[in-house]
Amino acid sequence: MTGVKHMKWWGWGVDGVAFHYEDKPRFAPFVLEKVGLDITTPGRQPLQFDELTVPASQLTEDLRGQLREIVGEDQVVTEDLARVVHAKGKSVRDLVRIRSGKLGRVPDVVVYPGSHEEVQSLVEFAVDNDLVLIPFGGGSNIAGSLEAPLNEQRTIISVDLGRLDQVLSLDDDAGLATIQAGAQGPDLEEQLNRRGWTLGHFPDSFTHSTLGGWVATRSSGMQSDKYGDIADITRGLRMATPEGTLELRPLPSTSTGPSVREMVLGSEGRLGIITEVTVQVHRVPEVREIQAYFFPSFAAGIRAMHDIARSEAQVTVSRVSDERETAFSFATQKQSKGMSKYVTAGLMKFLEARGWDIDQLAMSFIGFEGSKSHVTRQKAMVKALIAPHGGFGVGQGPGALYDQKKFDTPYIRDFLLDRGAAADVSETAAPWSKLKPLYDGVIAAAEKAMAEVEREGYIMCHLSHSYHSGACLYFTFAIADDSPDVLQRYDVLKRAVQEAFIAGGGTLSHHHAVGVEHSPWMEADIAPVGVQMISSLFNGVDPKQNLNPGKVVHTGHPGISVLSEEQ
């Protein structure tokens, strides 16, 4: 059997890695105050795997034999654990259900192709035999993009691209690298770094997500202010489709009708399976720094990020947290010792003396890359830009800590879920002029929803990606609910947040994709005509809906339920 790496079936990451609160003295009191949850009590463990009732595979021996002819005998797997791992992503809905044994429609078989030609053969085989193919990268999706329709009667094949993980070529002159779609973030960066290059794309899911998944979901990375999101980074690609191989050459720009590249970006497997991507890469910078700053309020921080975005300053990260998330960040820090303890206390007294309300404090991280002289100039420019908004630099220490821990947040979500709190994220993007009113509207809508479901909860936010015309607001929210029907109350909160996005002039998702979680709001986001155009595209390429059916928009197949009945 293949040696492809997978996350654990019941949560984020790998066994043996978890969030611990014992060395963070402010965390337990913070959660108790804000959510009413005592996290010092032992966590509830998910079911053991042998306690699950895994539906039997529907794969016939005839189909098994034909799949083995395509990918090899050892690359066709029907064991229960492999099928469960590939059944869902890592959204809070996925984890609540899978931890309680509600597995939904599990793939009948997992296959591990080793080449583009094998993937193309799988696509043609599925169409010819009216089977369902669901592409699988790292399994990190949180929008339901990996979930099979609950009532799907056809044989379901999960196509795991984990064997396709190599940097195939590198054009030094053009700064272009062709990389197989199954390469996970750390692996592709290691291969590029050895040659002096970086992709510069670091989403929250970086350690457990793949290049193909980033393209299929229109991912954004933490350093997109400099490198762009995956739509900017992707220059060409290769994709297996029902009509044959789509080859898009990595041209710098074209004027050849509607962009087929843009049609593939964000298509979530509905048009085919991406096997290779040609991306623009950059030389590893001489200097890389994340500097931390304080602002007297979130509104002041937003104004400062706006000024940076429309200035000549060149930053890699421009992030600012509201006072709620800033307080949460302080609560997750380890206890200060020695001189640092007194420095922190002194800084807070200094800010209070300046008239700051510490409860409104907003923490910011701004990233710089390049030569030493370039970074020095950029830091000076940023210092001048934030000064009119009360911005105050506090050095590299907090920024270095953020940089070390930036991929660990999902472990906190799993820790809270063990103790009876459902935590999730939703993000949007809107013009600068609408950001603060949108933020206020989302906070109000979320708090109203928490009151409606009669549960204590918390919502916080940060601005995470800046553009010329606007920015992304990234919300994290949680409710304390240990009951079997927690998802019913979670849905009230999730719906309130998503509808506040649309009402405030934002998009339903900036970079987490659509899947099935966000599809109910697609018409409100892109208009009914836009949904019809996407539906026509999907139906034209895949009329029998053999390719990841039910995702992005519901296109009418009688066996497809957009939202699972089990919720």
PDB file of C-alpha atoms in Angstrom, residues 11-200:
ATOM      1  CA  GLY A  11      -9.375  15.780  13.966  1.00  0.00           C
ATOM      2  CA  TRP A  12      -6.688  18.082  12.669  1.00  0.00           C
ATOM      3  CA  GLY A  13      -3.072  17.103  12.130  1.00  0.00           C
ATOM      4  CA  VAL A  14      -1.307  13.956  13.213  1.00  0.00           C
ATOM      5  CA  ASP A  15      -1.489  11.873  16.375  1.00  0.00           C
ATOM      6  CA  GLY A  16       0.716  13.118  19.182  1.00  0.00           C
ATOM      7  CA  VAL A  17       0.365  16.826  18.338  1.00  0.00           C
ATOM      8  CA  ALA A  18      -2.223  18.809  20.325  1.00  0.00           C
ATOM      9  CA  PHE A  19      -2.918  22.123  22.058  1.00  0.00           C
ATOM     10  CA  HIS A  20      -2.094  22.287  25.779  1.00  0.00           C
ATOM     11  CA  TYR A  21      -3.314  25.013  28.122  1.00  0.00           C
ATOM     12  CA  GLU A  22      -1.310  24.122  31.243  1.00  0.00           C
ATOM     13  CA  ASP A  23       1.605  26.420  30.365  1.00  0.00           C
ATOM     14  CA  LYS A  24      -0.736  29.288  29.429  1.00  0.00           C
ATOM     15  CA  PRO A  25      -2.081  30.565  32.762  1.00  0.00           C
ATOM     16  CA  ARG A  26      -4.533  33.078  31.274  1.00  0.00           C
ATOM     17  CA  PHE A  27      -6.237  30.726  28.834  1.00  0.00           C
ATOM     18  CA  ALA A  28      -8.547  28.768  31.151  1.00  0.00           C
ATOM     19  CA  PRO A  29      -9.852  31.898  32.957  1.00  0.00           C
ATOM     20  CA  PHE A  30     -10.368  33.613  29.587  1.00  0.00           C
ATOM     21  CA  VAL A  31     -12.466  30.772  28.153  1.00  0.00           C
ATOM     22  CA  LEU A  32     -14.456  30.478  31.377  1.00  0.00           C
ATOM     23  CA  GLU A  33     -15.246  34.211  31.336  1.00  0.00           C
ATOM     24  CA  LYS A  34     -16.053  34.525  27.633  1.00  0.00           C
ATOM     25  CA  VAL A  35     -17.743  31.227  26.847  1.00  0.00           C
ATOM     26  CA  GLY A  36     -18.652  29.873  30.284  1.00  0.00           C
ATOM     27  CA  LEU A  37     -16.618  26.718  29.674  1.00  0.00           C
ATOM     28  CA  ASP A  38     -14.359  25.088  32.254  1.00  0.00           C
ATOM     29  CA  ILE A  39     -11.558  23.652  30.142  1.00  0.00           C
ATOM     30  CA  THR A  40      -9.701  22.285  33.163  1.00  0.00           C
ATOM     31  CA  THR A  41     -12.049  19.308  33.208  1.00  0.00           C
ATOM     32  CA  PRO A  42     -10.890  16.275  31.200  1.00  0.00           C
ATOM     33  CA  GLY A  43     -11.873  16.417  27.560  1.00  0.00           C
ATOM     34  CA  ARG A  44     -14.369  14.057  26.012  1.00  0.00           C
ATOM     35  CA  GLN A  45     -12.630  11.653  23.680  1.00  0.00           C
ATOM     36  CA  PRO A  46     -14.091  10.754  20.270  1.00  0.00           C
ATOM     37  CA  LEU A  47     -15.202   7.217  19.592  1.00  0.00           C
ATOM     38  CA  GLN A  48     -12.521   4.659  19.017  1.00  0.00           C
ATOM     39  CA  PHE A  49     -12.257   3.679  15.393  1.00  0.00           C
ATOM     40  CA  ASP A  50     -13.412   0.131  16.069  1.00  0.00           C
ATOM     41  CA  GLU A  51     -16.599   1.582  17.598  1.00  0.00           C
ATOM     42  CA  LEU A  52     -17.622   3.115  14.265  1.00  0.00           C
ATOM     43  CA  THR A  53     -20.097   1.418  12.000  1.00  0.00           C
ATOM     44  CA  VAL A  54     -18.519   1.891   8.598  1.00  0.00           C
ATOM     45  CA  PRO A  55     -20.853   1.184   5.663  1.00  0.00           C
ATOM     46  CA  ALA A  56     -19.614  -1.667   3.518  1.00  0.00           C
ATOM     47  CA  SER A  57     -17.921  -0.832   0.249  1.00  0.00           C
ATOM     48  CA  GLN A  58     -20.129  -1.152  -2.826  1.00  0.00           C
ATOM     49  CA  LEU A  59     -17.153  -1.751  -5.108  1.00  0.00           C
ATOM     50  CA  THR A  60     -17.688  -4.825  -7.262  1.00  0.00           C
ATOM     51  CA  GLU A  61     -14.863  -7.234  -8.025  1.00  0.00           C
ATOM     52  CA  ASP A  62     -15.148  -6.365 -11.699  1.00  0.00           C
ATOM     53  CA  LEU A  63     -14.638  -2.638 -11.001  1.00  0.00           C
ATOM     54  CA  ARG A  64     -11.834  -3.432  -8.561  1.00  0.00           C
ATOM     55  CA  GLY A  65     -10.021  -5.403 -11.227  1.00  0.00           C
ATOM     56  CA  GLN A  66     -10.363  -2.608 -13.784  1.00  0.00           C
ATOM     57  CA  LEU A  67      -9.124   0.003 -11.295  1.00  0.00           C
ATOM     58  CA  ARG A  68      -6.094  -2.170 -10.534  1.00  0.00           C
ATOM     59  CA  GLU A  69      -5.314  -2.288 -14.236  1.00  0.00           C
ATOM     60  CA  ILE A  70      -5.262   1.523 -14.274  1.00  0.00           C
ATOM     61  CA  VAL A  71      -3.272   2.377 -11.110  1.00  0.00           C
ATOM     62  CA  GLY A  72      -1.745  -0.898  -9.930  1.00  0.00           C
ATOM     63  CA  GLU A  73      -2.870  -3.538  -7.473  1.00  0.00           C
ATOM     64  CA  ASP A  74      -1.418  -1.889  -4.341  1.00  0.00           C
ATOM     65  CA  GLN A  75      -3.000   1.497  -5.144  1.00  0.00           C
ATOM     66  CA  VAL A  76      -6.649   0.366  -4.878  1.00  0.00           C
ATOM     67  CA  VAL A  77      -7.681   0.444  -1.220  1.00  0.00           C
ATOM     68  CA  THR A  78     -11.010  -0.504   0.361  1.00  0.00           C
ATOM     69  CA  GLU A  79      -9.977  -0.775   4.031  1.00  0.00           C
ATOM     70  CA  ASP A  80     -12.372   1.029   6.371  1.00  0.00           C
ATOM     71  CA  LEU A  81      -9.807   3.451   7.835  1.00  0.00           C
ATOM     72  CA  ALA A  82      -8.703   4.746   4.431  1.00  0.00           C
ATOM     73  CA  ARG A  83     -12.301   5.200   3.321  1.00  0.00           C
ATOM     74  CA  VAL A  84     -13.268   7.094   6.507  1.00  0.00           C
ATOM     75  CA  VAL A  85     -10.207   9.375   6.274  1.00  0.00           C
ATOM     76  CA  HIS A  86     -11.310  10.304   2.752  1.00  0.00           C
ATOM     77  CA  ALA A  87     -15.005  10.714   3.577  1.00  0.00           C
ATOM     78  CA  LYS A  88     -14.924  14.281   4.891  1.00  0.00           C
ATOM     79  CA  GLY A  89     -12.761  17.362   5.366  1.00  0.00           C
ATOM     80  CA  LYS A  90     -11.997  19.148   8.629  1.00  0.00           C
ATOM     81  CA  SER A  91     -14.861  21.593   9.159  1.00  0.00           C
ATOM     82  CA  VAL A  92     -16.491  21.726  12.576  1.00  0.00           C
ATOM     83  CA  ARG A  93     -19.536  20.061  10.999  1.00  0.00           C
ATOM     84  CA  ASP A  94     -17.346  17.252   9.652  1.00  0.00           C
ATOM     85  CA  LEU A  95     -15.668  16.688  13.005  1.00  0.00           C
ATOM     86  CA  VAL A  96     -18.844  16.783  15.113  1.00  0.00           C
ATOM     87  CA  ARG A  97     -20.449  14.179  12.881  1.00  0.00           C
ATOM     88  CA  ILE A  98     -17.477  11.887  12.398  1.00  0.00           C
ATOM     89  CA  ARG A  99     -16.580  11.911  16.124  1.00  0.00           C
ATOM     90  CA  SER A 100     -20.114  10.745  16.948  1.00  0.00           C
ATOM     91  CA  GLY A 101     -20.132   8.019  14.318  1.00  0.00           C
ATOM     92  CA  LYS A 102     -22.282   9.816  11.712  1.00  0.00           C
ATOM     93  CA  LEU A 103     -20.152   9.051   8.679  1.00  0.00           C
ATOM     94  CA  GLY A 104     -22.616   9.832   5.916  1.00  0.00           C
ATOM     95  CA  ARG A 105     -21.853   8.417   2.471  1.00  0.00           C
ATOM     96  CA  VAL A 106     -18.349   6.964   2.636  1.00  0.00           C
ATOM     97  CA  PRO A 107     -16.299   6.435  -0.551  1.00  0.00           C
ATOM     98  CA  ASP A 108     -16.339   2.848  -1.733  1.00  0.00           C
ATOM     99  CA  VAL A 109     -12.689   2.838  -2.703  1.00  0.00           C
ATOM    100  CA  VAL A 110      -9.603   5.052  -2.515  1.00  0.00           C
ATOM    101  CA  VAL A 111      -7.178   5.008  -5.444  1.00  0.00           C
ATOM    102  CA  TYR A 112      -3.686   6.486  -5.595  1.00  0.00           C
ATOM    103  CA  PRO A 113      -2.700   7.295  -9.180  1.00  0.00           C
ATOM    104  CA  GLY A 114       0.976   7.784  -9.953  1.00  0.00           C
ATOM    105  CA  SER A 115       0.825   9.838 -13.133  1.00  0.00           C
ATOM    106  CA  HIS A 116      -1.323  12.233 -15.111  1.00  0.00           C
ATOM    107  CA  GLU A 117      -2.071   9.458 -17.577  1.00  0.00           C
ATOM    108  CA  GLU A 118      -3.490   7.291 -14.811  1.00  0.00           C
ATOM    109  CA  VAL A 119      -5.694  10.157 -13.610  1.00  0.00           C
ATOM    110  CA  GLN A 120      -6.944  10.728 -17.153  1.00  0.00           C
ATOM    111  CA  SER A 121      -7.769   7.034 -17.452  1.00  0.00           C
ATOM    112  CA  LEU A 122      -9.644   7.177 -14.132  1.00  0.00           C
ATOM    113  CA  VAL A 123     -11.767  10.111 -15.308  1.00  0.00           C
ATOM    114  CA  GLU A 124     -12.666   8.389 -18.572  1.00  0.00           C
ATOM    115  CA  PHE A 125     -13.350   5.117 -16.741  1.00  0.00           C
ATOM    116  CA  ALA A 126     -15.688   6.870 -14.284  1.00  0.00           C
ATOM    117  CA  VAL A 127     -17.657   8.586 -17.039  1.00  0.00           C
ATOM    118  CA  ASP A 128     -17.930   5.416 -19.131  1.00  0.00           C
ATOM    119  CA  ASN A 129     -19.220   3.425 -16.143  1.00  0.00           C
ATOM    120  CA  ASP A 130     -21.251   6.231 -14.505  1.00  0.00           C
ATOM    121  CA  LEU A 131     -19.186   6.322 -11.324  1.00  0.00           C
ATOM    122  CA  VAL A 132     -18.437   9.294  -9.043  1.00  0.00           C
ATOM    123  CA  LEU A 133     -14.917  10.697  -8.627  1.00  0.00           C
ATOM    124  CA  ILE A 134     -13.981  12.982  -5.730  1.00  0.00           C
ATOM    125  CA  PRO A 135     -10.435  14.448  -5.820  1.00  0.00           C
ATOM    126  CA  PHE A 136      -8.552  14.377  -2.499  1.00  0.00           C
ATOM    127  CA  GLY A 137      -5.423  16.383  -1.655  1.00  0.00           C
ATOM    128  CA  GLY A 138      -4.574  16.871   2.023  1.00  0.00           C
ATOM    129  CA  GLY A 139      -8.122  16.601   3.381  1.00  0.00           C
ATOM    130  CA  SER A 140      -8.034  20.042   5.017  1.00  0.00           C
ATOM    131  CA  ASN A 141     -11.115  21.554   3.363  1.00  0.00           C
ATOM    132  CA  ILE A 142     -13.660  23.150   5.730  1.00  0.00           C
ATOM    133  CA  ALA A 143     -16.474  23.902   3.267  1.00  0.00           C
ATOM    134  CA  GLY A 144     -17.773  20.388   2.578  1.00  0.00           C
ATOM    135  CA  SER A 145     -15.936  20.127  -0.739  1.00  0.00           C
ATOM    136  CA  LEU A 146     -14.899  16.498  -0.090  1.00  0.00           C
ATOM    137  CA  GLU A 147     -18.240  15.195   1.075  1.00  0.00           C
ATOM    138  CA  ALA A 148     -20.134  12.726  -1.083  1.00  0.00           C
ATOM    139  CA  PRO A 149     -23.852  13.437  -1.551  1.00  0.00           C
ATOM    140  CA  LEU A 150     -25.766  11.611   1.162  1.00  0.00           C
ATOM    141  CA  ASN A 151     -28.147   9.843  -1.235  1.00  0.00           C
ATOM    142  CA  GLU A 152     -25.589   8.994  -3.924  1.00  0.00           C
ATOM    143  CA  GLN A 153     -26.242   5.441  -5.140  1.00  0.00           C
ATOM    144  CA  ARG A 154     -23.391   5.188  -7.624  1.00  0.00           C
ATOM    145  CA  THR A 155     -19.978   3.775  -6.733  1.00  0.00           C
ATOM    146  CA  ILE A 156     -17.809   6.549  -5.276  1.00  0.00           C
ATOM    147  CA  ILE A 157     -14.064   6.680  -5.893  1.00  0.00           C
ATOM    148  CA  SER A 158     -11.831   8.984  -3.850  1.00  0.00           C
ATOM    149  CA  VAL A 159      -8.844   9.915  -6.009  1.00  0.00           C
ATOM    150  CA  ASP A 160      -5.937  10.650  -3.652  1.00  0.00           C
ATOM    151  CA  LEU A 161      -3.193  12.590  -5.435  1.00  0.00           C
ATOM    152  CA  GLY A 162      -0.609  12.118  -2.681  1.00  0.00           C
ATOM    153  CA  ARG A 163       1.814  10.193  -4.908  1.00  0.00           C
ATOM    154  CA  LEU A 164       1.986  13.173  -7.292  1.00  0.00           C
ATOM    155  CA  ASP A 165       4.195  15.326  -5.071  1.00  0.00           C
ATOM    156  CA  GLN A 166       7.238  16.413  -7.087  1.00  0.00           C
ATOM    157  CA  VAL A 167       8.610  19.655  -8.488  1.00  0.00           C
ATOM    158  CA  LEU A 168       8.950  18.568 -12.109  1.00  0.00           C
ATOM    159  CA  SER A 169      10.791  21.524 -13.627  1.00  0.00           C
ATOM    160  CA  LEU A 170      12.067  24.987 -12.807  1.00  0.00           C
ATOM    161  CA  ASP A 171      12.586  27.800 -15.312  1.00  0.00           C
ATOM    162  CA  ASP A 172      15.094  30.131 -13.643  1.00  0.00           C
ATOM    163  CA  ASP A 173      14.772  32.843 -16.274  1.00  0.00           C
ATOM    164  CA  ALA A 174      10.976  33.022 -16.110  1.00  0.00           C
ATOM    165  CA  GLY A 175      10.640  32.240 -12.411  1.00  0.00           C
ATOM    166  CA  LEU A 176       8.217  29.405 -13.181  1.00  0.00           C
ATOM    167  CA  ALA A 177       8.004  25.987 -11.554  1.00  0.00           C
ATOM    168  CA  THR A 178       5.860  23.067 -12.677  1.00  0.00           C
ATOM    169  CA  ILE A 179       4.738  21.049  -9.660  1.00  0.00           C
ATOM    170  CA  GLN A 180       2.513  18.001  -9.319  1.00  0.00           C
ATOM    171  CA  ALA A 181      -0.849  18.789  -7.748  1.00  0.00           C
ATOM    172  CA  GLY A 182      -0.552  16.400  -4.801  1.00  0.00           C
ATOM    173  CA  ALA A 183       2.492  18.136  -3.305  1.00  0.00           C
ATOM    174  CA  GLN A 184       1.741  19.354   0.221  1.00  0.00           C
ATOM    175  CA  GLY A 185       2.959  22.771   1.335  1.00  0.00           C
ATOM    176  CA  PRO A 186       6.045  21.746   3.373  1.00  0.00           C
ATOM    177  CA  ASP A 187       7.196  19.255   0.735  1.00  0.00           C
ATOM    178  CA  LEU A 188       6.989  21.622  -2.220  1.00  0.00           C
ATOM    179  CA  GLU A 189       8.640  24.445  -0.253  1.00  0.00           C
ATOM    180  CA  GLU A 190      11.498  22.133   0.766  1.00  0.00           C
ATOM    181  CA  GLN A 191      12.061  21.142  -2.861  1.00  0.00           C
ATOM    182  CA  LEU A 192      11.972  24.762  -4.027  1.00  0.00           C
ATOM    183  CA  ASN A 193      14.097  26.089  -1.150  1.00  0.00           C
ATOM    184  CA  ARG A 194      16.868  23.624  -1.987  1.00  0.00           C
ATOM    185  CA  ARG A 195      17.177  25.421  -5.320  1.00  0.00           C
ATOM    186  CA  GLY A 196      16.906  28.888  -3.786  1.00  0.00           C
ATOM    187  CA  TRP A 197      13.239  29.526  -4.598  1.00  0.00           C
ATOM    188  CA  THR A 198       9.931  29.890  -2.738  1.00  0.00           C
ATOM    189  CA  LEU A 199       6.300  29.841  -3.787  1.00  0.00           C
ATOM    190  CA  GLY A 200       5.437  32.289  -1.004  1.00  0.00           C
TER     191      GLY A 200
END
